Amino acid sequence: KAGVTQTPRYLIKTRGQQVTLSCSPISGHRSVSWYQQTPGQGLQFLFEYFSETQRNKGNFPGRFSGRQFSNSRSEMNVSTLELGDSALYLCASSLVGGDYEQYFGPGTRLTVT
Amino acid sequence: GDSVTQMEGPVTLSEEAFLTINCTYTATGYPSLFWYVQYPGEGLQLLLKATKADDKGSNKGFEATYRKETTSFHLEKGSVQVSDSAVYFCALRREGAQKLVFGQGTRLTINP
């Protein structure tokens, strides 16, 4: 079974631009969560989607948004990029309804210059 | 709010040494507890988990016991290998939720 895939793996953007990251969950997984990993703040929860609906959101500004499609694939968007948005963005997918493990993708490394 | 505190790293050990990485948590209710490992350039992999008090999670020689009385979930391994070099994260998840709350991570380096 294929794992969680994230595209692109690496991205360089300029301040003020916007960016879209993509995550394809493991087949059959309908919950997708996003996390930001930085050296200073560690791993922080961004949001979780299930059945195309955002179920939970972390403490991030409105510049960070996401969506989920009917095939469970998810995208996250960051508008008006700031230098502090440079991070590894991790996506995780899981089954729902029980104590299921979350499987993480390799991440997208975003660098804002 | 919920939080996880790990011992600060980096931790450097010799091969075959005994490993302990401390983890304590603050949370209401009965969260599930996890240890994740991150190898260079990769995402997170679940190492082990425990879902209720006194449960012991184990995998690949690593163990951790859910201690509700001390709100701890310390990671141990009796004899580490060079291949165990990685960053280790302790995490909790509230009952019924998907959101993981992570500790700050502990970088472990094992020298031959």
Coordinates of C-alpha atoms in Angstrom, one line a residue:
Chain A
K1 CA 0.0 0.0 0.0
A2 CA 1.4 3.4 -1.0
G3 CA 2.2 5.8 1.8
V4 CA 1.3 9.4 2.3
T5 CA 2.7 11.5 -0.5
Q6 CA 3.3 15.2 -0.4
T7 CA 4.2 17.5 -3.3
P8 CA 6.3 19.3 -3.9
R9 CA 9.1 18.1 -1.6
Y10 CA 11.0 21.4 -1.7
L11 CA 9.8 24.9 -2.5
I12 CA 11.5 28.3 -2.5
K13 CA 9.2 31.4 -2.4
T14 CA 9.6 35.1 -1.9
R15 CA 8.0 37.2 0.8
G16 CA 4.5 38.3 -0.1
Q17 CA 3.9 35.4 -2.5
Q18 CA 1.4 32.6 -1.9
V19 CA 2.0 28.9 -1.9
T20 CA -0.1 25.7 -2.2
L21 CA 1.0 22.4 -0.9
S22 CA -0.6 19.1 -1.7
C23 CA -1.1 15.9 0.3
S24 CA -2.4 12.5 -0.9
P25 CA -3.4 10.2 1.9
I26 CA -3.1 6.5 2.1
S27 CA -5.9 4.8 0.2
G28 CA -9.0 4.5 2.4
H29 CA -7.9 7.2 4.9
R30 CA -10.4 10.0 5.1
S31 CA -8.8 12.1 7.8
V32 CA -5.9 14.4 6.9
S33 CA -4.0 16.6 9.3
W34 CA -1.4 19.2 8.7
Y35 CA 1.5 20.2 11.0
Q36 CA 4.2 22.8 10.8
Q37 CA 7.7 21.9 12.0
T38 CA 10.3 24.7 12.8
P39 CA 13.4 24.6 14.9
G40 CA 12.0 27.3 17.2
Q41 CA 8.4 26.2 17.7
G42 CA 8.7 22.5 17.1
L43 CA 5.8 20.6 15.7
Q44 CA 2.5 22.5 15.7
F45 CA -0.9 21.4 14.6
L46 CA -2.4 23.5 11.7
F47 CA -5.7 21.8 10.9
E48 CA -7.5 18.6 10.3
Y49 CA -10.0 17.7 7.6
F50 CA -12.5 14.8 7.3
S51 CA -15.0 14.3 4.6
E52 CA -14.1 17.7 3.0
T53 CA -14.8 19.5 6.3
Q54 CA -12.4 21.2 8.6
R55 CA -12.9 19.6 12.0
N56 CA -10.2 21.3 14.0
K57 CA -7.9 24.2 13.6
G58 CA -4.7 25.2 15.4
N59 CA -3.6 28.6 16.5
F60 CA -2.4 30.0 13.2
P61 CA -3.3 33.3 11.4
G62 CA -5.9 33.3 8.7
R63 CA -3.2 33.4 6.0
F64 CA -3.1 29.6 6.5
S65 CA -6.0 27.8 5.0
G66 CA -6.7 24.3 3.6
R67 CA -9.3 22.2 1.9
Q68 CA -10.0 18.6 1.2
F69 CA -11.4 17.1 -1.9
S70 CA -13.9 14.3 -2.4
N71 CA -11.1 11.8 -3.0
S72 CA -9.6 12.8 0.4
R73 CA -6.6 14.6 -1.1
S74 CA -5.9 17.8 0.7
E75 CA -4.2 21.1 0.0
M76 CA -3.0 23.8 2.3
N77 CA -2.4 27.4 1.2
V78 CA -0.4 30.1 2.7
S79 CA -0.9 33.6 1.4
T80 CA 1.3 36.7 1.8
L81 CA 4.3 34.6 2.9
E82 CA 6.5 35.8 5.7
L83 CA 10.1 34.7 6.5
G84 CA 8.8 33.0 9.6
D85 CA 6.7 30.6 7.4
S86 CA 9.9 28.8 6.4
A87 CA 9.3 25.3 7.8
L88 CA 8.8 21.7 7.1
Y89 CA 5.1 21.1 6.5
L90 CA 3.9 17.6 7.4
C91 CA 0.7 15.9 6.4
A92 CA -0.7 12.9 8.2
S93 CA -3.6 10.6 7.3
S94 CA -5.6 8.1 9.3
L95 CA -8.7 6.1 9.4
V96 CA -11.4 7.5 11.8
G97 CA -13.8 6.2 14.3
G98 CA -11.3 4.5 16.6
D99 CA -7.8 4.6 18.0
Y100 CA -6.1 4.6 14.6
E101 CA -2.5 5.5 13.9
Q102 CA -1.7 8.6 12.0
Y103 CA 0.7 8.0 9.1
F104 CA 3.0 10.9 8.1
G105 CA 4.3 11.9 4.7
P106 CA 7.9 13.0 4.1
G107 CA 6.9 16.7 4.2
T108 CA 7.3 19.7 2.1
R109 CA 10.3 21.9 2.9
L110 CA 9.3 25.6 2.3
T111 CA 11.9 28.3 2.3
V112 CA 10.8 31.9 2.2
T113 CA 13.4 34.5 1.1
Chain B
G1 CA -4.1 23.5 27.6
D2 CA -2.5 20.2 26.8
S3 CA 1.3 20.1 26.7
V4 CA 4.2 17.7 26.5
T5 CA 7.7 18.2 28.0
Q6 CA 10.7 16.2 26.9
M7 CA 14.2 16.1 28.2
E8 CA 16.4 18.5 26.3
G9 CA 18.9 17.2 23.9
P10 CA 21.1 16.5 22.2
V11 CA 21.8 13.2 23.8
T12 CA 25.0 11.4 22.7
L13 CA 25.7 7.8 23.7
S14 CA 28.0 4.9 22.8
E15 CA 26.7 1.9 21.0
E16 CA 25.2 -0.7 23.4
A17 CA 24.5 1.9 26.1
F18 CA 21.2 2.2 28.0
L19 CA 18.9 4.9 26.8
T20 CA 16.3 6.9 28.7
I21 CA 14.5 9.9 27.2
N22 CA 12.1 11.5 29.7
C23 CA 8.6 12.7 28.8
T24 CA 6.0 14.2 31.0
Y25 CA 2.6 15.6 30.0
T26 CA -0.2 17.8 31.1
A27 CA -3.7 17.0 29.9
T28 CA -7.2 16.6 31.1
G29 CA -8.9 13.2 30.8
Y30 CA -7.2 10.2 29.6
P31 CA -5.0 10.9 26.5
S32 CA -3.2 8.4 24.4
L33 CA 0.5 8.7 24.4
F34 CA 3.0 8.2 21.6
W35 CA 6.6 8.2 20.7
Y36 CA 7.5 9.1 17.2
V37 CA 10.9 9.0 15.5
Q38 CA 12.2 11.2 12.7
Y39 CA 15.2 10.2 10.6
P40 CA 17.1 12.8 8.6
G41 CA 15.1 14.0 5.6
E42 CA 12.0 12.0 6.5
G43 CA 8.6 12.4 8.1
L44 CA 7.6 11.0 11.4
Q45 CA 7.2 7.3 12.1
L46 CA 5.2 5.9 15.0
L47 CA 7.6 4.0 17.3
L48 CA 5.2 2.9 20.0
K49 CA 2.0 4.0 21.8
A50 CA -0.1 3.4 24.9
T51 CA -3.7 4.2 25.3
K52 CA -4.4 3.8 29.0
A53 CA -2.7 3.9 32.3
D54 CA -0.1 1.2 33.0
D55 CA -0.1 0.2 29.4
K56 CA 3.4 -0.6 28.1
G57 CA 4.2 0.2 24.4
S58 CA 7.1 -1.6 22.8
N59 CA 8.7 -1.8 19.4
K60 CA 12.2 -2.5 18.1
G61 CA 13.6 -2.9 21.6
F62 CA 12.2 0.4 22.8
E63 CA 9.7 0.5 25.6
A64 CA 7.6 3.2 27.4
T65 CA 5.0 2.8 30.2
Y66 CA 2.0 5.1 30.6
R67 CA 2.3 6.3 34.2
K68 CA -0.8 8.4 35.1
E69 CA 0.3 9.0 38.7
T70 CA 3.4 10.8 37.5
T71 CA 2.0 11.9 34.1
S72 CA 5.0 10.4 32.4
F73 CA 5.8 8.2 29.4
H74 CA 9.6 7.8 29.4
L75 CA 11.3 6.0 26.5
E76 CA 13.9 3.3 27.2
K77 CA 16.1 1.0 25.3
G78 CA 18.5 -1.5 26.9
S79 CA 21.2 -1.4 24.2
V80 CA 21.2 1.3 21.5
Q81 CA 22.6 0.9 18.0
V82 CA 24.1 3.5 15.6
S83 CA 21.0 3.1 13.5
D84 CA 18.9 4.5 16.4
S85 CA 20.4 7.9 15.8
A86 CA 17.4 10.2 15.1
V87 CA 15.1 12.8 16.6
Y88 CA 12.5 11.4 19.0
F89 CA 9.2 13.1 19.8
C90 CA 6.8 12.3 22.6
A91 CA 3.2 13.2 21.9
L92 CA -0.3 13.0 23.2
R93 CA -3.7 12.8 21.7
R94 CA -7.0 13.5 23.5
E95 CA -9.6 10.8 23.4
G96 CA -11.8 11.1 20.3
A97 CA -9.5 13.7 18.6
Q98 CA -7.0 13.5 15.8
K99 CA -4.8 16.4 16.9
L100 CA -1.4 15.4 18.2
V101 CA 0.4 17.6 20.7
F102 CA 4.2 17.1 20.5
G103 CA 7.1 17.7 22.8
Q104 CA 10.0 19.7 21.5
G105 CA 11.9 16.6 20.3
T106 CA 15.2 15.0 21.5
R107 CA 18.1 14.5 19.1
L108 CA 19.9 11.2 19.8
T109 CA 23.3 10.4 18.4
I110 CA 24.8 7.0 18.9
N111 CA 28.6 6.7 18.4
P112 CA 30.2 3.3 17.3

